[in-house]
Amino acid sequence: MPLITIYLRQGTSPEYRRKVSTALHKAMVDVLKIPEDDQFHVFVEVTPDNFHMQKVVFGLPRTDRTMFIHLAFNHRTAEQKNELFREIVTNLRELADVPEEDIAIMVVETARENWWAAGRVVNPETGYDARMTDIPTTAK
C-alpha cells in the first residue's frame, strides 16, 4: 500500500495531475509489482511564495514546474529503487511532458506492519499484499 505525495506549485490543471498520477502509478506497478488497484496519490499545490528553491540546483536549471515526489512504502532493494526512479522519470517525460530536471524524488521506507487499509490481505509469511507475486527477497 504505497502512498505518494506530490508537491508542486499552485495552478496545475486536473488533466496534468491525472497524467502525473498515471505516470507514477505505472512505474509502481511495472517496477514494484504492486496490484493495479493499489493507488494512493495526494497532490499538494503550494503557493509560489511557499515553494523555495534555487533556479540552478546541482548545476542544472530548474523551472517553476519542478515537483517533489515523496514515496512511502515497505523496504525495497537499492536496485529496485534505482529502477523505479528511472521508470518514474521516463514515464513523467513521456506521459506528462515533465523534464527530468524538474523532478525530485524521495523515498521513506516503513515497516510492513505500519500499514492498514480495509480489504487489504497481507501474506503473514512476507508481510506484503497477498496478491503480490514478485516481492523483495529480503521480505520477512
Short mmCIF file of C-alpha atoms in Angstrom, two decimals:
data_model
loop_
_atom_site.label_atom_id
_atom_site.label_comp_id
_atom_site.label_asym_id
_atom_site.label_seq_id
_atom_site.Cartn_x
_atom_site.Cartn_y
_atom_site.Cartn_z
CA MET A 1 0.00 0.00 0.00
CA PRO A 2 2.38 2.73 -1.13
CA LEU A 3 1.46 6.34 -0.54
CA ILE A 4 2.70 9.02 -2.93
CA THR A 5 2.56 12.73 -2.14
CA ILE A 6 3.36 15.13 -4.97
CA TYR A 7 4.24 18.72 -4.11
CA LEU A 8 4.04 21.28 -6.92
CA ARG A 9 3.34 24.93 -7.48
CA GLN A 10 -0.26 26.05 -7.38
CA GLY A 11 -2.07 26.34 -10.70
CA THR A 12 -1.76 22.97 -12.41
CA SER A 13 -4.75 21.54 -14.23
CA PRO A 14 -6.68 18.41 -13.20
CA GLU A 15 -5.63 16.85 -16.53
CA TYR A 16 -1.95 17.48 -15.78
CA ARG A 17 -2.28 15.97 -12.29
CA ARG A 18 -4.03 12.91 -13.79
CA LYS A 19 -1.12 12.45 -16.23
CA VAL A 20 1.41 12.74 -13.41
CA SER A 21 -0.59 10.25 -11.32
CA THR A 22 -0.81 7.81 -14.24
CA ALA A 23 2.94 8.05 -14.84
CA LEU A 24 3.74 7.39 -11.19
CA HIS A 25 1.29 4.53 -10.80
CA LYS A 26 2.50 2.83 -13.98
CA ALA A 27 6.07 2.90 -12.63
CA MET A 28 4.96 1.44 -9.29
CA VAL A 29 3.03 -1.38 -10.98
CA ASP A 30 5.74 -2.15 -13.54
CA VAL A 31 8.74 -1.99 -11.21
CA LEU A 32 7.49 -2.82 -7.71
CA LYS A 33 4.74 -5.11 -8.99
CA ILE A 34 2.10 -3.57 -6.75
CA PRO A 35 -1.51 -4.53 -7.56
CA GLU A 36 -3.17 -2.32 -10.18
CA ASP A 37 -5.83 -1.12 -7.69
CA ASP A 38 -3.28 -0.14 -5.01
CA GLN A 39 -3.14 3.57 -5.82
CA PHE A 40 -3.00 6.32 -3.21
CA HIS A 41 -1.76 9.69 -4.56
CA VAL A 42 -2.13 13.04 -2.84
CA PHE A 43 -1.34 16.28 -4.66
CA VAL A 44 -0.32 19.30 -2.64
CA GLU A 45 -0.29 22.54 -4.60
CA VAL A 46 1.82 25.17 -2.89
CA THR A 47 1.62 28.91 -3.44
CA PRO A 48 4.74 30.32 -5.15
CA ASP A 49 5.75 32.20 -2.00
CA ASN A 50 5.85 28.87 -0.12
CA PHE A 51 7.88 26.97 -2.72
CA HIS A 52 11.53 27.99 -2.38
CA MET A 53 14.40 26.56 -4.40
CA GLN A 54 17.34 27.82 -6.40
CA LYS A 55 16.87 28.30 -10.15
CA VAL A 56 20.01 26.18 -10.68
CA VAL A 57 20.45 23.09 -8.47
CA PHE A 58 23.41 20.72 -8.82
CA GLY A 59 24.41 22.70 -11.89
CA LEU A 60 21.11 22.15 -13.72
CA PRO A 61 18.48 24.83 -14.37
CA ARG A 62 15.09 24.12 -12.78
CA THR A 63 11.75 25.64 -13.76
CA ASP A 64 8.61 26.64 -11.90
CA ARG A 65 7.20 23.21 -12.85
CA THR A 66 9.63 21.41 -10.51
CA MET A 67 7.85 18.83 -8.38
CA PHE A 68 8.86 16.97 -5.25
CA ILE A 69 7.65 13.38 -5.16
CA HIS A 70 7.54 11.72 -1.75
CA LEU A 71 7.15 7.94 -1.93
CA ALA A 72 6.33 5.94 1.20
CA PHE A 73 6.40 2.14 1.02
CA ASN A 74 7.89 -1.02 2.56
CA HIS A 75 11.57 -1.86 2.18
CA ARG A 76 12.88 -2.40 -1.35
CA THR A 77 16.40 -3.07 -2.55
CA ALA A 78 18.62 -0.26 -3.79
CA GLU A 79 18.40 -1.79 -7.27
CA GLN A 80 14.60 -1.73 -7.22
CA LYS A 81 14.55 1.89 -6.07
CA ASN A 82 17.03 2.94 -8.77
CA GLU A 83 14.94 1.15 -11.40
CA LEU A 84 11.83 2.84 -10.01
CA PHE A 85 13.48 6.27 -10.20
CA ARG A 86 14.45 5.69 -13.84
CA GLU A 87 10.94 4.48 -14.72
CA ILE A 88 9.29 7.44 -12.97
CA VAL A 89 11.48 9.91 -14.87
CA THR A 90 10.78 8.16 -18.19
CA ASN A 91 7.03 7.96 -17.56
CA LEU A 92 6.74 11.58 -16.43
CA ARG A 93 8.60 12.75 -19.52
CA GLU A 94 6.54 10.60 -21.89
CA LEU A 95 3.08 10.89 -20.29
CA ALA A 96 3.13 14.36 -18.68
CA ASP A 97 5.91 16.21 -20.55
CA VAL A 98 7.96 16.76 -17.38
CA PRO A 99 11.71 17.12 -17.96
CA GLU A 100 13.95 15.16 -15.60
CA GLU A 101 15.47 18.41 -14.31
CA ASP A 102 12.08 19.26 -12.78
CA ILE A 103 11.73 16.01 -10.82
CA ALA A 104 12.97 15.40 -7.28
CA ILE A 105 12.14 12.07 -5.63
CA MET A 106 12.44 10.95 -2.03
CA VAL A 107 11.62 7.53 -0.59
CA VAL A 108 10.68 6.89 3.01
CA GLU A 109 10.60 3.21 3.87
CA THR A 110 8.36 1.99 6.65
CA ALA A 111 7.91 -1.33 8.39
CA ARG A 112 5.29 -3.55 6.77
CA GLU A 113 3.23 -3.64 9.97
CA ASN A 114 2.76 0.14 9.83
CA TRP A 115 0.19 -0.02 7.00
CA TRP A 116 -3.51 -0.78 7.15
CA ALA A 117 -6.48 -0.40 4.79
CA ALA A 118 -9.84 -2.15 4.86
CA GLY A 119 -9.93 -5.06 2.42
CA ARG A 120 -6.19 -5.47 2.22
CA VAL A 121 -4.99 -9.02 2.81
CA VAL A 122 -1.41 -9.41 3.98
CA ASN A 123 0.55 -12.62 3.47
CA PRO A 124 1.78 -13.42 7.01
CA GLU A 125 4.96 -15.04 5.62
CA THR A 126 6.09 -11.98 3.67
CA GLY A 127 4.20 -9.08 5.22
CA TYR A 128 3.24 -7.84 1.73
CA ASP A 129 -0.11 -7.73 -0.06
CA ALA A 130 -1.15 -11.32 -0.68
CA ARG A 131 -1.79 -10.52 -4.38
CA MET A 132 1.84 -9.60 -4.99
CA THR A 133 3.82 -12.33 -6.68
CA ASP A 134 7.14 -10.51 -7.10
CA ILE A 135 8.22 -9.28 -3.68
CA PRO A 136 11.66 -8.30 -2.42
CA THR A 137 13.82 -11.27 -1.50
CA THR A 138 14.63 -9.59 1.81
CA ALA A 139 10.99 -9.78 2.98
CA LYS A 140 10.23 -11.38 6.35
#
